[in-house]
Amino acid sequence: MSGARPIRRTTPLAGEIIATGFVGWSPALRQEFVVNAMNVQVGSELLSETDELKVWHIHVPPGGRLAAHRHVLDYFWTALTDGVSIQHTDDGTTRRVSYQAGDTRHFAFPGEEYLLHDLCNDGPAELRFLTVEHKLSRLR
């Protein structure tokens, strides 16, 4: 690590922005982002880990959520089910994102970039994803 100040992810995220400036955030949600600012548990269950990869399963029931967590490793996710989420990011933005089974998205975090967000299931069926983190991405 360079000692540089960490910076939020600068690449645009998926979905429709439905609020900015922390509009609609409860005090408890804002506090969770403070408490979980360094939480790197990016999934519901760690399925496998090697020196190079972490493989996560994410499952969020209707109305449920995956708590705020921080991404610092390059990763990709693949949606295993169709669904809709509401995501909050630490800059106070709220987005609504739709998924179709098989959708895949890749993220890279050069330097000290990160993404701190949650995942709320806003649909009628369970959201499920497979997420793979590349542990060696922090060594470049």
JSON list of N, CA, C and O in Angstrom, two decimals, residues 2 15 37 65 69 71 102 104 110 124 127:
[
{"chain": "A", "resi": 2, "resn": "SER", "atom": "N", "xyz": [0.43, 2.22, -0.71]},
{"chain": "A", "resi": 2, "resn": "SER", "atom": "CA", "xyz": [1.24, 3.41, -0.92]},
{"chain": "A", "resi": 2, "resn": "SER", "atom": "C", "xyz": [1.17, 4.41, 0.22]},
{"chain": "A", "resi": 2, "resn": "SER", "atom": "O", "xyz": [1.94, 5.35, 0.27]},
{"chain": "A", "resi": 15, "resn": "GLY", "atom": "N", "xyz": [-27.38, 0.52, -12.30]},
{"chain": "A", "resi": 15, "resn": "GLY", "atom": "CA", "xyz": [-28.67, 0.85, -11.73]},
{"chain": "A", "resi": 15, "resn": "GLY", "atom": "C", "xyz": [-29.08, 2.30, -11.87]},
{"chain": "A", "resi": 15, "resn": "GLY", "atom": "O", "xyz": [-28.32, 3.14, -12.35]},
{"chain": "A", "resi": 37, "resn": "ALA", "atom": "N", "xyz": [-17.20, 0.19, 8.03]},
{"chain": "A", "resi": 37, "resn": "ALA", "atom": "CA", "xyz": [-16.34, 0.82, 7.02]},
{"chain": "A", "resi": 37, "resn": "ALA", "atom": "C", "xyz": [-15.19, -0.08, 6.56]},
{"chain": "A", "resi": 37, "resn": "ALA", "atom": "O", "xyz": [-14.74, 0.04, 5.43]},
{"chain": "A", "resi": 65, "resn": "ARG", "atom": "N", "xyz": [-31.33, -8.15, 3.64]},
{"chain": "A", "resi": 65, "resn": "ARG", "atom": "CA", "xyz": [-30.20, -7.35, 3.15]},
{"chain": "A", "resi": 65, "resn": "ARG", "atom": "C", "xyz": [-28.88, -7.94, 3.61]},
{"chain": "A", "resi": 65, "resn": "ARG", "atom": "O", "xyz": [-28.80, -8.63, 4.63]},
{"chain": "A", "resi": 69, "resn": "HIS", "atom": "N", "xyz": [-20.50, -3.43, 3.43]},
{"chain": "A", "resi": 69, "resn": "HIS", "atom": "CA", "xyz": [-19.20, -4.12, 3.34]},
{"chain": "A", "resi": 69, "resn": "HIS", "atom": "C", "xyz": [-18.33, -3.37, 2.34]},
{"chain": "A", "resi": 69, "resn": "HIS", "atom": "O", "xyz": [-18.81, -2.65, 1.47]},
{"chain": "A", "resi": 71, "resn": "HIS", "atom": "N", "xyz": [-15.34, -3.37, -0.56]},
{"chain": "A", "resi": 71, "resn": "HIS", "atom": "CA", "xyz": [-14.59, -4.07, -1.60]},
{"chain": "A", "resi": 71, "resn": "HIS", "atom": "C", "xyz": [-13.28, -3.33, -1.83]},
{"chain": "A", "resi": 71, "resn": "HIS", "atom": "O", "xyz": [-13.28, -2.12, -2.07]},
{"chain": "A", "resi": 102, "resn": "GLY", "atom": "N", "xyz": [-27.39, -14.94, -14.85]},
{"chain": "A", "resi": 102, "resn": "GLY", "atom": "CA", "xyz": [-26.30, -14.96, -15.81]},
{"chain": "A", "resi": 102, "resn": "GLY", "atom": "C", "xyz": [-25.60, -13.63, -15.98]},
{"chain": "A", "resi": 102, "resn": "GLY", "atom": "O", "xyz": [-24.50, -13.58, -16.51]},
{"chain": "A", "resi": 104, "resn": "THR", "atom": "N", "xyz": [-23.21, -10.76, -15.39]},
{"chain": "A", "resi": 104, "resn": "THR", "atom": "CA", "xyz": [-21.90, -10.77, -14.75]},
{"chain": "A", "resi": 104, "resn": "THR", "atom": "C", "xyz": [-21.32, -9.37, -14.85]},
{"chain": "A", "resi": 104, "resn": "THR", "atom": "O", "xyz": [-21.44, -8.72, -15.88]},
{"chain": "A", "resi": 110, "resn": "PRO", "atom": "N", "xyz": [-7.89, -0.11, -8.59]},
{"chain": "A", "resi": 110, "resn": "PRO", "atom": "CA", "xyz": [-6.48, 0.30, -8.64]},
{"chain": "A", "resi": 110, "resn": "PRO", "atom": "C", "xyz": [-6.12, 1.18, -7.45]},
{"chain": "A", "resi": 110, "resn": "PRO", "atom": "O", "xyz": [-6.98, 1.89, -6.89]},
{"chain": "A", "resi": 124, "resn": "PRO", "atom": "N", "xyz": [-39.50, -10.03, -5.12]},
{"chain": "A", "resi": 124, "resn": "PRO", "atom": "CA", "xyz": [-40.30, -11.07, -4.49]},
{"chain": "A", "resi": 124, "resn": "PRO", "atom": "C", "xyz": [-39.59, -12.42, -4.32]},
{"chain": "A", "resi": 124, "resn": "PRO", "atom": "O", "xyz": [-40.14, -13.32, -3.70]},
{"chain": "A", "resi": 127, "resn": "LEU", "atom": "N", "xyz": [-32.46, -13.24, -3.86]},
{"chain": "A", "resi": 127, "resn": "LEU", "atom": "CA", "xyz": [-31.32, -12.84, -4.69]},
{"chain": "A", "resi": 127, "resn": "LEU", "atom": "C", "xyz": [-30.17, -13.77, -4.38]},
{"chain": "A", "resi": 127, "resn": "LEU", "atom": "O", "xyz": [-29.86, -14.00, -3.21]}
]
